[in-house]
C-alpha positions as a LaTeX table, in Angstrom:
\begin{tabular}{lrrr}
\hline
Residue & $x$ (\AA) & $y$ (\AA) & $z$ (\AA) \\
\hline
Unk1 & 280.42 & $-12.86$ & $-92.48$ \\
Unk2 & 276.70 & $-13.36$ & $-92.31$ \\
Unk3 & 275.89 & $-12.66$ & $-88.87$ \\
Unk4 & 274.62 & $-15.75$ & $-87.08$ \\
Unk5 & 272.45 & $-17.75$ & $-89.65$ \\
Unk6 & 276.24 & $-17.74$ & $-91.87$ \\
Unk7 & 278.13 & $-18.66$ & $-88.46$ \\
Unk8 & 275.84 & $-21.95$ & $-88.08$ \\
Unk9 & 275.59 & $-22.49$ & $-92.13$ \\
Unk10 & 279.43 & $-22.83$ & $-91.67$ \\
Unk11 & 279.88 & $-24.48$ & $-88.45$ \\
Unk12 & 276.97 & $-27.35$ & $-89.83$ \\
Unk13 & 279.12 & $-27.67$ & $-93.08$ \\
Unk14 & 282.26 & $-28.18$ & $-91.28$ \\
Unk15 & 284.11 & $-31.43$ & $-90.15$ \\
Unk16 & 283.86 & $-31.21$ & $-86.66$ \\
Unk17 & 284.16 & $-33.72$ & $-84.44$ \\
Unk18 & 284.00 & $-35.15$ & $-81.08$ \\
Unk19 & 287.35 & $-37.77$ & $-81.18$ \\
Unk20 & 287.70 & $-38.57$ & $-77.60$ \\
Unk21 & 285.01 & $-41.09$ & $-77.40$ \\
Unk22 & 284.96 & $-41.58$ & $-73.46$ \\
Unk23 & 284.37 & $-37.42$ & $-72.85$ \\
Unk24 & 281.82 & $-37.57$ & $-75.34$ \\
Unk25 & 280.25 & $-40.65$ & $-73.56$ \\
Unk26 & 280.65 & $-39.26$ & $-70.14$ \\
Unk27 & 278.83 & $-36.20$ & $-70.99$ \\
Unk28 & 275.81 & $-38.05$ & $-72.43$ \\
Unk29 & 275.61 & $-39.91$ & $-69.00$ \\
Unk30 & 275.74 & $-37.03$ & $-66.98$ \\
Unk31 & 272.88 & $-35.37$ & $-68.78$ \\
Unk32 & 270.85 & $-38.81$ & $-69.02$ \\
Unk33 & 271.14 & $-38.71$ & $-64.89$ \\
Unk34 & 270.13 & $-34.69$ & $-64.36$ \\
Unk35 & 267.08 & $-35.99$ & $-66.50$ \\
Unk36 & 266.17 & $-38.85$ & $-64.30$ \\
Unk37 & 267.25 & $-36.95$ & $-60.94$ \\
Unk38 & 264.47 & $-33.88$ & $-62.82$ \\
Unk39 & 261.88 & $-36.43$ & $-63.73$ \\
Unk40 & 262.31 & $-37.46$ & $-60.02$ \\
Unk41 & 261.91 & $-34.65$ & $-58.97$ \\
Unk42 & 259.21 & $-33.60$ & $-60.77$ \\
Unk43 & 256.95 & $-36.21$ & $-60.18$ \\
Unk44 & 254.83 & $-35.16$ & $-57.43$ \\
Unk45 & 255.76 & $-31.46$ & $-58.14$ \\
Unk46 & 252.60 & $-28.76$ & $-57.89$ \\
Unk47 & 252.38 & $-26.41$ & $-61.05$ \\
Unk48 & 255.96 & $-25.16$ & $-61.04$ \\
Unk49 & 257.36 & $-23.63$ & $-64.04$ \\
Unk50 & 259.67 & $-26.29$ & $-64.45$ \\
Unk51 & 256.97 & $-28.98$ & $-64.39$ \\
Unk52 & 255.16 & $-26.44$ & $-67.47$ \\
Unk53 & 258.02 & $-26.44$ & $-69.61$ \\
Unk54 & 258.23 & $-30.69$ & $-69.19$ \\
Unk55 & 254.32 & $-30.54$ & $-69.62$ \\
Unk56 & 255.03 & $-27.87$ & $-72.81$ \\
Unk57 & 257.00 & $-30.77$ & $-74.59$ \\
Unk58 & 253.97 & $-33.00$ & $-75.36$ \\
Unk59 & 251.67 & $-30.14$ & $-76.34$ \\
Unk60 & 253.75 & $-28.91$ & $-79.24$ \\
Unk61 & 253.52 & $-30.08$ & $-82.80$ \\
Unk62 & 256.15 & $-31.60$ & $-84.84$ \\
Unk63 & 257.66 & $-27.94$ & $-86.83$ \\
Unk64 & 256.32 & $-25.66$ & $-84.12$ \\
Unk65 & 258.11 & $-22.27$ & $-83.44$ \\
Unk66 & 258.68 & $-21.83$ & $-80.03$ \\
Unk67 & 259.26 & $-18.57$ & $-78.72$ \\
Unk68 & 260.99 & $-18.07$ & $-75.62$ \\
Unk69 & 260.87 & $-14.65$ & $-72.87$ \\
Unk70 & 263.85 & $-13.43$ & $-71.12$ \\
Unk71 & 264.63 & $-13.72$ & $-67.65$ \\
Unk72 & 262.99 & $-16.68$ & $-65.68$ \\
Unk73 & 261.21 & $-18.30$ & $-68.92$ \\
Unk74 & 264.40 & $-18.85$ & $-70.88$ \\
Unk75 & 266.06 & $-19.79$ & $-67.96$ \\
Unk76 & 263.47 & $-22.36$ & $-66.71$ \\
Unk77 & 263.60 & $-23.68$ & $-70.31$ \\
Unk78 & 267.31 & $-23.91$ & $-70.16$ \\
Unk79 & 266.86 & $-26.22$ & $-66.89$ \\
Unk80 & 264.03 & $-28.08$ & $-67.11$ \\
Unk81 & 262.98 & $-28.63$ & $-70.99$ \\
Unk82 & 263.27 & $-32.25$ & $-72.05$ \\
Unk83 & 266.85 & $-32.73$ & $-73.22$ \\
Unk84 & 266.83 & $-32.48$ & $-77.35$ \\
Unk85 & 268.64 & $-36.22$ & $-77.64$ \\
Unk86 & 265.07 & $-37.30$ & $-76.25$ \\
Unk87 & 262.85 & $-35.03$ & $-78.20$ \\
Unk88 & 261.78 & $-36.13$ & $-81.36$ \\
Unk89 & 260.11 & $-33.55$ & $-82.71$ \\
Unk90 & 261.43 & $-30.53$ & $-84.66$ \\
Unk91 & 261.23 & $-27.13$ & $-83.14$ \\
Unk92 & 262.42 & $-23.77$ & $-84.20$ \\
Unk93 & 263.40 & $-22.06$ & $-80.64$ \\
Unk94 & 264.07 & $-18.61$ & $-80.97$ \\
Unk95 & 264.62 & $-15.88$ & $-77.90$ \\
Unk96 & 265.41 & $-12.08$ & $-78.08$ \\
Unk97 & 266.76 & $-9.57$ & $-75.53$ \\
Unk98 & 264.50 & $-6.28$ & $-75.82$ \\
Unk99 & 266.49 & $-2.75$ & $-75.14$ \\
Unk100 & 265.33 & $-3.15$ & $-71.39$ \\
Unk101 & 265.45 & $-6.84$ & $-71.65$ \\
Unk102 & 261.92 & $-7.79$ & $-71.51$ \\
Unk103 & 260.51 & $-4.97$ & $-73.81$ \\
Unk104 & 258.65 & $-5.38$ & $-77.08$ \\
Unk105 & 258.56 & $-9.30$ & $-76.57$ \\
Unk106 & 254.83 & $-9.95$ & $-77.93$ \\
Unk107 & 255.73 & $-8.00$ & $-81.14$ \\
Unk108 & 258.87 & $-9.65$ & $-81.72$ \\
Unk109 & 256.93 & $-12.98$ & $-80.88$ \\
Unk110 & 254.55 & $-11.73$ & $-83.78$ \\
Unk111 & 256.77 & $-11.06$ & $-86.27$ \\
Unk112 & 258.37 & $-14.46$ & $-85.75$ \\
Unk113 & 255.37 & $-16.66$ & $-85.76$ \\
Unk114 & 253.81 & $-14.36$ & $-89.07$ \\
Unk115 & 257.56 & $-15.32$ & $-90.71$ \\
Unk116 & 257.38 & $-19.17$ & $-89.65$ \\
Unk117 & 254.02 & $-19.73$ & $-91.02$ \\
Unk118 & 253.36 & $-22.73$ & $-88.80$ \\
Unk119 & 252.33 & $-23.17$ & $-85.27$ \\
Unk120 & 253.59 & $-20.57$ & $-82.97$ \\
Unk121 & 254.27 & $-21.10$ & $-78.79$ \\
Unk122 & 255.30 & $-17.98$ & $-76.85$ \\
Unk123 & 256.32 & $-18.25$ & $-73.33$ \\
Unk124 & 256.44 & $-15.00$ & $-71.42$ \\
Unk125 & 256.42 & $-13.62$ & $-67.90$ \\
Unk126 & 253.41 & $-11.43$ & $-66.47$ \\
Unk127 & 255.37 & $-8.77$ & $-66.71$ \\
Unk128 & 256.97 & $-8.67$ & $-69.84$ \\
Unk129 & 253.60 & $-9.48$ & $-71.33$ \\
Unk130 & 252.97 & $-5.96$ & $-69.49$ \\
Unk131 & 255.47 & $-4.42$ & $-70.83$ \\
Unk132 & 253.88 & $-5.03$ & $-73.90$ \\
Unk133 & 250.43 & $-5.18$ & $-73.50$ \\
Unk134 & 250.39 & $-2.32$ & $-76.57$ \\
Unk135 & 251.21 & $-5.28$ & $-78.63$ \\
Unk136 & 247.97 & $-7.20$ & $-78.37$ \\
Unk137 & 246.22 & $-4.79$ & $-80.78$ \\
Unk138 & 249.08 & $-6.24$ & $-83.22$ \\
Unk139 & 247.91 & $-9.67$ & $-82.52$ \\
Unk140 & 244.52 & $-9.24$ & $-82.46$ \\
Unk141 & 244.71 & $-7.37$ & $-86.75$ \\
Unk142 & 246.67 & $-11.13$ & $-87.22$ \\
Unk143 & 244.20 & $-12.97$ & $-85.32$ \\
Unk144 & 242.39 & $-14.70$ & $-89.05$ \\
Unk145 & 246.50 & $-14.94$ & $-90.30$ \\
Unk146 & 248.48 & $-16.68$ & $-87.27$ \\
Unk147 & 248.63 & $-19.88$ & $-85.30$ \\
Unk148 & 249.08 & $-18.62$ & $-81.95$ \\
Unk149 & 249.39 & $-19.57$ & $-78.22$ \\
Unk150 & 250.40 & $-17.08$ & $-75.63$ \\
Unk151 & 251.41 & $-18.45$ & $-72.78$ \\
Unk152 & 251.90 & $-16.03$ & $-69.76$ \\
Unk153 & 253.52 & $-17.02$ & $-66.63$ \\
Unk154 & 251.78 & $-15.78$ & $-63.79$ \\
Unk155 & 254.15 & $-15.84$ & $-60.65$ \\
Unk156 & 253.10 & $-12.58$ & $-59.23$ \\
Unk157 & 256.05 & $-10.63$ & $-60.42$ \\
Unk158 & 259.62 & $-10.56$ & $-61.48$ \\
Unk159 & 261.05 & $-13.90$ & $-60.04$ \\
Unk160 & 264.31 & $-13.83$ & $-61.62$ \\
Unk161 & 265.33 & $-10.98$ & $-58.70$ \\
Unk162 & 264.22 & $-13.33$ & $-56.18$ \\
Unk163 & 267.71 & $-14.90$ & $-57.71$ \\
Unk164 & 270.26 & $-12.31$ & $-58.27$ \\
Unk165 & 271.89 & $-10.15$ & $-55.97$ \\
Unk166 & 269.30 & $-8.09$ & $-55.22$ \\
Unk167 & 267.68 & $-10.96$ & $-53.13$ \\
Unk168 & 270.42 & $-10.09$ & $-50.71$ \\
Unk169 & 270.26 & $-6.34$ & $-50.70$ \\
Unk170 & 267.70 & $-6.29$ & $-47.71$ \\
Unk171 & 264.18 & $-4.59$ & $-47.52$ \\
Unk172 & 260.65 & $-6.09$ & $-48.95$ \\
Unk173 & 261.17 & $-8.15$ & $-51.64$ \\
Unk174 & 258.41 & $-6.31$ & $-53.67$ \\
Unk175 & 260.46 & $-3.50$ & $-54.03$ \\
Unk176 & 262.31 & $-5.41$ & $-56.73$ \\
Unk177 & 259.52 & $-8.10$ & $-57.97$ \\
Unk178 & 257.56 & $-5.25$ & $-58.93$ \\
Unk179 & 254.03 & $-7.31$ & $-58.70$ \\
Unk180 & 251.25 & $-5.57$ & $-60.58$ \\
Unk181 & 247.76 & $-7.68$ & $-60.64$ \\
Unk182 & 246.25 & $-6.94$ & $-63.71$ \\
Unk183 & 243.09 & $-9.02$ & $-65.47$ \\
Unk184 & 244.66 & $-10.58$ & $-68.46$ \\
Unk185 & 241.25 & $-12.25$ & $-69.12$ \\
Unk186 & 239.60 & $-8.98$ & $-69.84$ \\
Unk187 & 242.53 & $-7.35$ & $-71.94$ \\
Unk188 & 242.28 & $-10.30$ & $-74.19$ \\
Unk189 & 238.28 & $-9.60$ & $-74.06$ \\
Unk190 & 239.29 & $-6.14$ & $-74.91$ \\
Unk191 & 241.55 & $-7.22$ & $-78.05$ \\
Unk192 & 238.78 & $-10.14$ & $-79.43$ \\
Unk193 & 241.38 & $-12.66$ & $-78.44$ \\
Unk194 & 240.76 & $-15.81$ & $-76.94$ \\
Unk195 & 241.78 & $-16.66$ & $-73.64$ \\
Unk196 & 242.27 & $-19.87$ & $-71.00$ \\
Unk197 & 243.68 & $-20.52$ & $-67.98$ \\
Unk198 & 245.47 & $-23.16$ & $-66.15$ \\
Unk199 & 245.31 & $-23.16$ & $-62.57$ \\
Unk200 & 246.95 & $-26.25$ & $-60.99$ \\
Unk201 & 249.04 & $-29.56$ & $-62.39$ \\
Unk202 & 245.56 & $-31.21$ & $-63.24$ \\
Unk203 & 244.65 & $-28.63$ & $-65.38$ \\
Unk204 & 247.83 & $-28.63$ & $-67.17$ \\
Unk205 & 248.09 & $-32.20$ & $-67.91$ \\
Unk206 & 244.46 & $-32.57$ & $-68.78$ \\
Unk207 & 244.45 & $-30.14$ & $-71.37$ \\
Unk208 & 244.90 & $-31.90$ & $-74.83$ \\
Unk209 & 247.12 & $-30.90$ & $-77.61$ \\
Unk210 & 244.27 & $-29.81$ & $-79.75$ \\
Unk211 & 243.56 & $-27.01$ & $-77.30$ \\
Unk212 & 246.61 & $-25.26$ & $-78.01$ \\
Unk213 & 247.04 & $-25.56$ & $-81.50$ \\
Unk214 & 245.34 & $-24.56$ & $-84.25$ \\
Unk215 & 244.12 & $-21.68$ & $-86.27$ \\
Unk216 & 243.42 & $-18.57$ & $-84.48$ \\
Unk217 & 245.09 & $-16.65$ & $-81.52$ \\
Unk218 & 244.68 & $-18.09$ & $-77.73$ \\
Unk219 & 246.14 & $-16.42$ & $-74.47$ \\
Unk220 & 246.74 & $-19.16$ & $-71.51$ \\
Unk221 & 247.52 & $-17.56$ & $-68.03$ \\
Unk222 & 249.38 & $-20.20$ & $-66.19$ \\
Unk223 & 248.86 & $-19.87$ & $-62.47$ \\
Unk224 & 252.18 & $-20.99$ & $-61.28$ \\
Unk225 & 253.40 & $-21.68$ & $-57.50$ \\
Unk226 & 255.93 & $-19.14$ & $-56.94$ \\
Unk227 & 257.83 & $-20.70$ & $-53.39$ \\
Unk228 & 257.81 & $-24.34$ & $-54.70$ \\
Unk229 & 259.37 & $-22.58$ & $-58.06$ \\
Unk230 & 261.88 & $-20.58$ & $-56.16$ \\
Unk231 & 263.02 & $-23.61$ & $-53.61$ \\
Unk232 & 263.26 & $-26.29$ & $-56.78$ \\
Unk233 & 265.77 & $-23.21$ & $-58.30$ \\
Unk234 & 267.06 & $-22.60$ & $-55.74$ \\
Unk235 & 267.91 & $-26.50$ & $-54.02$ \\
Unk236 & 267.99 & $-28.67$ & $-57.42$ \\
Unk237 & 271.91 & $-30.26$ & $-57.47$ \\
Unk238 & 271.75 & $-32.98$ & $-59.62$ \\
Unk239 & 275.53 & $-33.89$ & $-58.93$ \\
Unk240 & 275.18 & $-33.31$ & $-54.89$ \\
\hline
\end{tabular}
């Protein structure tokens, strides 16, 4: 009954809890070392989209919404974002699954952010901001209403089939990345929409908070490195 939202009103009135102490505790270590193996990692890492979403962390404000695209961006969120138990603020994360799976993910982005009333962060692919590229007129009519950042991965394509079986089926990779170079800087021209872009680790960690945030609507193209992005997928085994 409910749906969702009445599923986690129950499950946070219940009485649930952990009772075996030790599993609970072992659990807690093993994350704590994945984040100090990442952080490792990480530390002398080029503009990967793991180091963005650890870099994302300290841009957002406390009550942000952060809105989350399919395929590689949830994914690389469900990896390498900094573990909630060391995250003080509070965030709102939402995600959706378009028909097509990365359809319609700008307007649905909209629609959240409008509803939340706060600070909005949207994380999407090149492509799926493609896919909707329709949906920037929508953004630009709430342009004087919405908090806004749109931040668009730019790895050249669809990564996520550099990862699934179809990176084994043979032939030129392209066939399945799909890459189509298109200049976001102009579309957001185009739709009276501001627009940055971020095109190494420097750049990223030298942009301040007060860049992102705020009033208005902002597209941020984030020049990722695709083969460092695909090897750290690819070769990261915290428990090897």
């Amino acid at each position: 009954e409910g749906g969702m939202d009445g599923w986690l009103d129950a499950f946070g009135r219940s009485n649930i809890q952990i009772l075996d102490g030790a599993w609970r505790r072992r659990l807690l270590e093993a994350e704590e070392g994945i984040e100090v193996k990442l952080r490792e990692r990480l530390e002398t890492s080029t503009l990967t989209e793991w180091l963005f979403q650890r870099q994302l962390q300290e841009k957002l404000l406390d009550d942000s919404l952060l809105f989350i695209g399919n395929s590689m961006p949830i994914r690389d969120f469900n990896s390498a974002f900094p573990a909630s138990l060391k995250n003080p603020k509070r965030l709102r994360v939402l995600s959706n699954r378009g028909l097509s799976g990365i359809d319609g993910l700008i307007a649905t982005a909209a629609g959240a952010a409008l509803a939340h009333g706060k600070q909005a962060h949207v994380v999407l692919g090149d492509l799926s901001t493609l896919h909707d590229l329709s949906s920037l007129s929508l953004l630009s009519s709430l342009r004087d209403t919405l908090q806004l950042t749109l931040w668009v991965m730019n790895n050249d394509g669809g990564e996520i089939f550099r990862m699934v079986q179809t990176a084994r089926a043979g032939g030129d990779p392209h066939w399945f990345t799909t890459p189509v170079p298109y200049d976001l800087s102009a579309l957001a021209k185009a739709f009276y929409l501001s627009y940055g872009i971020v095109r190494s680790r420097k750049d990223l960690e030298e942009t301040p908070p007060d860049a992102v945030n705020g009033p208005g609507i902002r597209i941020i193209e984030v020049l990722v490195d695709r083969e460092p992005s695909l090897a750290l997928r690819q070769n990261f085994r915290p428990f090897a």
